[in-house]
Amino acid sequence: ILSFFFIFYMGNTNLTEVDISELEKIAKELRKKILKVIFQAGSGHPGGSLSATDLLTAIYFGGILRYDPHNPSDPNRDRFILSKGHASALIYCVLSRAGYFPEEELRKYRKIGSELFLSGHPHPKTPGIEIASGSLGQGLSVGHGIALGACVDKLDYNVYVVLGDGEIQEGQIWEAAMSASKFNSNNLIAIVDNNKVAQDNMTEDLKSIEPLEDKWNSFGWDVHRIDGHNMRDIMNTLSLPIHSNKPRVIIADTIKGKGVSFMEGDKSWHGVAPNEEDFNRALEELERQND
């Protein structure tokens, strides 16, 4: 329902405060749901799921992505790839809210025998999932291949790929970046969830990825940098018309564990489920935040 409710705003940068407020409320509810499914499963990746929540909220519920949960294989749909597949709790919560499957199915997250394959990394048998992801560095290459497929098949769709900041240390990302520029794949939109924290250290201390704008510009991309938690900035940038002949990258500066103070910027919450005390603390904190 929400996908069709927000379709009116596709391509419209004149969003009202009510529209932005509604998206922010959705993001807040998704954060609570993410924590719940990870807590129930006893495993998962809260930090990187919470950092990208605002981005996926805008993509799926802000009228950006064209999709039909009742026809997931519609050839005219836009494609979405979560290259940083360890944030699977996020994409499953989003897909459930978007109507791809009932919310109660989330109780089977990371459980053996889930009919919807709600595994720790996205599985293409799950409704709404395009590819298996989680082997970092591959998503942009696959996304570019799918974007080229639109040209071959003469279809009008866009491909959105969310990348992790640690992930773009992978050489394959830059091979894909070169190829996308070479073939003028302007229907490819990459979004970097630049939360600055990798699995076991700060990204900068492992291998610095800055200056990001200069790097993507040098590869021939249309480059934008935004506050990845400012819903108006996110929507205004995602709503821009596609470039005439360049792929686009949106560098979204985010905070790992966003919304939960004791998780924010802390590498120890990369892949650890909260215990009951931390789970309750996190929910209380989110609940206190302004609607």
Coordinates of C-alpha atoms in Angstrom, one line a residue:
I1 CA 0.0 0.0 0.0
L2 CA 2.8 2.4 1.0
S3 CA 4.5 1.9 -2.3
F4 CA 1.5 3.1 -4.2
F5 CA 0.7 5.9 -1.6
F6 CA 4.1 7.5 -2.2
I7 CA 4.2 7.0 -6.0
F8 CA 2.7 10.5 -6.3
Y9 CA 6.0 12.0 -5.1
M10 CA 8.3 10.2 -7.6
G11 CA 10.6 12.8 -9.1
N12 CA 9.1 15.6 -6.9
T13 CA 11.6 17.5 -4.8
N14 CA 9.0 19.8 -3.4
L15 CA 8.2 17.5 -0.5
T16 CA 6.2 19.0 2.4
E17 CA 7.1 18.7 6.1
V18 CA 4.3 16.2 6.4
D19 CA 5.8 13.9 3.7
I20 CA 9.2 14.1 5.3
S21 CA 7.8 13.4 8.8
E22 CA 5.9 10.4 7.5
L23 CA 9.1 8.9 6.1
E24 CA 10.9 9.6 9.3
K25 CA 8.2 7.8 11.2
I26 CA 8.6 4.8 8.9
A27 CA 12.3 4.8 9.5
K28 CA 11.9 4.8 13.2
E29 CA 9.5 1.9 13.1
L30 CA 11.8 0.0 10.8
R31 CA 14.7 0.5 13.3
K32 CA 12.6 -1.0 16.1
K33 CA 11.6 -3.9 13.9
I34 CA 15.3 -4.6 12.8
L35 CA 16.4 -4.8 16.5
K36 CA 13.5 -7.1 17.3
V37 CA 14.2 -9.6 14.5
I38 CA 17.9 -9.6 15.3
F39 CA 17.2 -10.1 19.0
Q40 CA 14.8 -12.9 18.3
A41 CA 17.2 -14.6 16.0
G42 CA 20.1 -14.2 18.5
S43 CA 22.4 -13.1 15.6
G44 CA 22.6 -10.5 12.9
H45 CA 24.2 -7.1 12.0
P46 CA 22.5 -4.2 13.8
G47 CA 25.1 -1.5 13.1
G48 CA 25.1 -1.5 9.3
S49 CA 21.3 -2.2 9.2
L50 CA 20.5 0.9 11.3
S51 CA 22.9 3.1 9.3
A52 CA 21.2 2.4 6.0
T53 CA 17.6 2.5 7.3
D54 CA 16.9 6.1 6.2
L55 CA 18.2 5.4 2.8
L56 CA 16.1 2.3 2.2
T57 CA 13.0 4.1 3.7
A58 CA 13.3 6.8 1.1
I59 CA 14.0 4.4 -1.8
Y60 CA 11.1 2.1 -1.1
F61 CA 8.5 4.4 0.6
G62 CA 9.3 7.7 -0.9
G63 CA 8.1 6.9 -4.4
I64 CA 11.6 6.4 -5.8
L65 CA 11.7 2.6 -6.6
R66 CA 9.1 1.3 -9.0
Y67 CA 7.9 -2.1 -7.7
D68 CA 4.8 -4.2 -7.3
P69 CA 4.9 -6.7 -4.4
H70 CA 2.1 -8.6 -6.0
N71 CA 4.2 -9.1 -9.1
P72 CA 7.9 -9.2 -8.0
S73 CA 9.0 -10.4 -11.4
D74 CA 7.5 -7.5 -13.4
P75 CA 10.1 -6.9 -16.2
N76 CA 9.4 -3.2 -15.9
R77 CA 10.3 -2.9 -12.2
D78 CA 13.2 -1.0 -11.0
R79 CA 15.9 -3.3 -9.5
F80 CA 17.3 -2.9 -6.0
I81 CA 20.5 -4.7 -4.8
L82 CA 21.8 -4.6 -1.3
S83 CA 25.4 -5.3 -2.0
K84 CA 26.3 -5.1 1.7
G85 CA 24.2 -8.2 2.2
H86 CA 25.0 -8.6 5.9
A87 CA 22.3 -5.9 6.5
S88 CA 19.7 -8.5 5.7
A89 CA 17.5 -7.7 8.7
L90 CA 17.0 -4.2 7.1
I91 CA 16.0 -5.4 3.7
Y92 CA 13.7 -8.1 5.1
C93 CA 11.9 -5.6 7.3
V94 CA 11.6 -3.2 4.4
L95 CA 10.2 -5.9 2.1
S96 CA 7.7 -7.0 4.7
R97 CA 6.4 -3.5 5.2
A98 CA 6.3 -3.0 1.4
G99 CA 3.9 -6.0 1.2
Y100 CA 6.1 -8.8 -0.3
F101 CA 5.4 -11.1 2.6
P102 CA 3.5 -11.0 6.0
E103 CA 5.3 -9.4 9.0
E104 CA 5.0 -12.6 11.0
E105 CA 7.4 -14.3 8.6
L106 CA 10.2 -12.2 10.1
R107 CA 10.1 -14.5 13.2
K108 CA 11.8 -17.0 11.0
Y109 CA 14.8 -14.8 10.3
R110 CA 18.0 -16.8 10.3
K111 CA 16.0 -19.9 11.2
I112 CA 16.5 -23.3 9.4
G113 CA 13.4 -24.2 7.4
S114 CA 12.2 -20.7 6.5
E115 CA 10.0 -21.1 3.4
L116 CA 11.0 -17.6 2.3
F117 CA 14.7 -18.2 2.8
L118 CA 15.2 -15.3 5.3
S119 CA 18.8 -16.2 5.7
G120 CA 21.7 -14.2 7.1
H121 CA 22.5 -12.9 3.6
P122 CA 19.8 -12.1 1.0
H123 CA 18.6 -15.1 -1.1
P124 CA 17.1 -14.7 -4.6
K125 CA 14.3 -17.1 -3.6
T126 CA 13.0 -14.5 -1.2
P127 CA 10.3 -12.3 -2.8
G128 CA 11.8 -8.9 -3.7
I129 CA 15.4 -10.0 -3.6
E130 CA 17.2 -9.8 -7.0
I131 CA 20.5 -11.6 -6.2
A132 CA 22.3 -13.4 -3.5
S133 CA 24.6 -10.9 -1.8
G134 CA 27.0 -10.8 1.1
S135 CA 30.2 -11.7 -0.6
L136 CA 31.3 -8.1 -0.6
G137 CA 32.4 -6.2 -3.7
Q138 CA 30.2 -8.0 -6.2
G139 CA 26.9 -6.0 -6.1
L140 CA 28.0 -3.1 -8.3
S141 CA 29.2 -5.5 -11.0
V142 CA 25.9 -7.4 -11.0
G143 CA 24.0 -4.2 -10.9
H144 CA 25.8 -2.9 -13.9
G145 CA 25.1 -6.1 -15.8
I146 CA 21.4 -5.7 -15.0
A147 CA 21.5 -2.1 -16.1
L148 CA 23.0 -3.1 -19.4
G149 CA 20.3 -5.7 -19.7
A150 CA 17.7 -2.9 -19.7
C151 CA 19.3 -1.5 -22.8
V152 CA 19.5 -4.9 -24.5
D153 CA 15.9 -5.7 -23.7
K154 CA 14.8 -2.1 -24.5
L155 CA 13.2 -1.7 -21.1
D156 CA 13.0 1.5 -19.1
Y157 CA 14.1 0.7 -15.5
N158 CA 16.7 1.9 -13.1
V159 CA 19.1 -0.2 -10.9
Y160 CA 19.8 1.0 -7.3
V161 CA 22.8 -0.6 -5.5
V162 CA 23.6 0.1 -1.9
L163 CA 27.3 -0.4 -1.0
G164 CA 29.1 -0.4 2.3
D165 CA 32.0 2.0 2.8
G166 CA 34.4 -0.9 3.8
E167 CA 33.1 -2.8 0.7
I168 CA 34.4 -0.2 -1.7
Q169 CA 38.0 -1.1 -0.7
E170 CA 37.4 -4.1 -3.0
G171 CA 39.0 -3.8 -6.5
Q172 CA 35.9 -5.2 -8.2
I173 CA 33.9 -2.2 -7.2
W174 CA 36.2 0.0 -9.2
E175 CA 36.3 -2.3 -12.2
A176 CA 32.5 -2.0 -12.3
A177 CA 32.8 1.8 -11.9
M178 CA 35.0 1.9 -15.0
S179 CA 32.7 -0.3 -17.0
A180 CA 29.5 1.6 -16.1
S181 CA 31.2 4.9 -17.1
K182 CA 32.5 3.3 -20.4
F183 CA 29.0 2.2 -21.4
N184 CA 27.2 5.4 -20.3
S185 CA 25.0 3.4 -17.9
N186 CA 22.9 6.3 -16.6
N187 CA 20.2 3.9 -15.3
L188 CA 22.7 2.7 -12.6
I189 CA 22.5 4.5 -9.2
A190 CA 25.0 3.5 -6.5
I191 CA 24.5 4.6 -2.9
V192 CA 27.4 4.4 -0.5
D193 CA 26.4 3.8 3.1
N194 CA 29.5 5.7 4.4
N195 CA 29.1 4.9 8.1
K196 CA 32.9 4.9 8.5
V197 CA 33.1 1.7 10.6
A198 CA 34.0 -1.7 9.2
Q199 CA 33.7 -5.1 10.9
D200 CA 36.7 -4.7 13.3
N201 CA 38.0 -1.2 13.0
M202 CA 37.3 2.3 11.6
T203 CA 37.3 2.2 7.8
E204 CA 39.9 4.9 7.7
D205 CA 42.3 3.0 9.8
L206 CA 42.0 -0.2 7.7
K207 CA 42.4 1.5 4.3
S208 CA 41.3 5.1 3.8
I209 CA 38.7 5.5 1.0
E210 CA 38.8 9.3 0.9
P211 CA 38.6 11.5 -1.1
L212 CA 35.5 9.8 -2.3
E213 CA 34.0 12.5 -4.5
D214 CA 37.3 12.9 -6.4
K215 CA 37.6 9.2 -6.9
W216 CA 34.1 8.7 -8.3
N217 CA 34.5 11.9 -10.4
S218 CA 37.7 10.5 -11.9
F219 CA 35.9 7.4 -12.9
G220 CA 33.3 9.4 -14.8
W221 CA 30.3 9.3 -12.5
D222 CA 27.8 11.9 -11.6
V223 CA 28.6 12.4 -7.9
H224 CA 26.5 13.7 -5.0
R225 CA 27.3 13.8 -1.3
I226 CA 24.6 14.0 1.3
D227 CA 23.7 13.6 5.0
G228 CA 22.4 10.0 4.9
H229 CA 20.1 10.7 7.9
N230 CA 18.5 13.9 6.6
M231 CA 15.4 12.6 4.9
R232 CA 14.9 15.8 2.9
D233 CA 18.4 15.6 1.5
I234 CA 18.0 12.0 0.7
M235 CA 14.7 12.5 -1.1
N236 CA 15.8 15.5 -3.0
T237 CA 18.9 13.7 -4.3
L238 CA 17.2 10.5 -5.2
S239 CA 14.5 12.4 -7.0
L240 CA 16.9 14.1 -9.4
P241 CA 16.4 13.2 -13.1
I242 CA 18.8 10.6 -14.2
H243 CA 22.0 12.0 -15.8
S244 CA 22.0 12.2 -19.6
N245 CA 25.0 9.8 -20.0
K246 CA 26.6 9.1 -16.6
P247 CA 26.0 6.6 -13.9
R248 CA 25.3 8.3 -10.5
V249 CA 26.8 7.7 -7.1
I250 CA 25.3 9.1 -3.9
I251 CA 27.8 9.2 -1.1
A252 CA 25.6 9.1 2.0
D253 CA 27.5 10.1 5.2
T254 CA 25.9 8.0 7.9
I255 CA 26.4 6.7 11.5
K256 CA 26.8 3.0 12.3
G257 CA 24.0 2.0 14.7
K258 CA 22.1 5.2 14.1
G259 CA 19.3 5.8 16.5
V260 CA 20.7 3.9 19.4
S261 CA 23.2 5.9 21.4
F262 CA 25.2 3.0 22.8
M263 CA 25.5 1.4 19.3
E264 CA 26.4 4.6 17.3
G265 CA 29.9 4.5 15.9
D266 CA 30.8 1.4 17.8
K267 CA 32.4 -1.4 15.8
S268 CA 31.5 -4.0 18.4
W269 CA 27.8 -3.7 17.2
H270 CA 28.8 -4.7 13.6
G271 CA 27.6 -8.3 13.9
V272 CA 26.3 -8.9 17.5
A273 CA 22.7 -9.3 18.5
P274 CA 21.6 -7.3 21.6
N275 CA 20.8 -9.2 24.8
E276 CA 17.5 -8.6 26.4
E277 CA 18.7 -5.7 28.5
D278 CA 20.3 -3.9 25.6
F279 CA 17.3 -4.7 23.3
N280 CA 14.9 -3.1 25.8
R281 CA 17.2 -0.1 26.3
A282 CA 17.4 0.4 22.6
L283 CA 13.6 0.2 22.1
E284 CA 13.0 2.7 24.9
E285 CA 15.5 5.1 23.4
L286 CA 13.9 4.9 20.0
E287 CA 10.5 5.3 21.5
R288 CA 11.5 8.5 23.3
Q289 CA 12.7 10.1 20.0
N290 CA 10.4 12.7 18.6
D291 CA 7.8 11.5 16.2

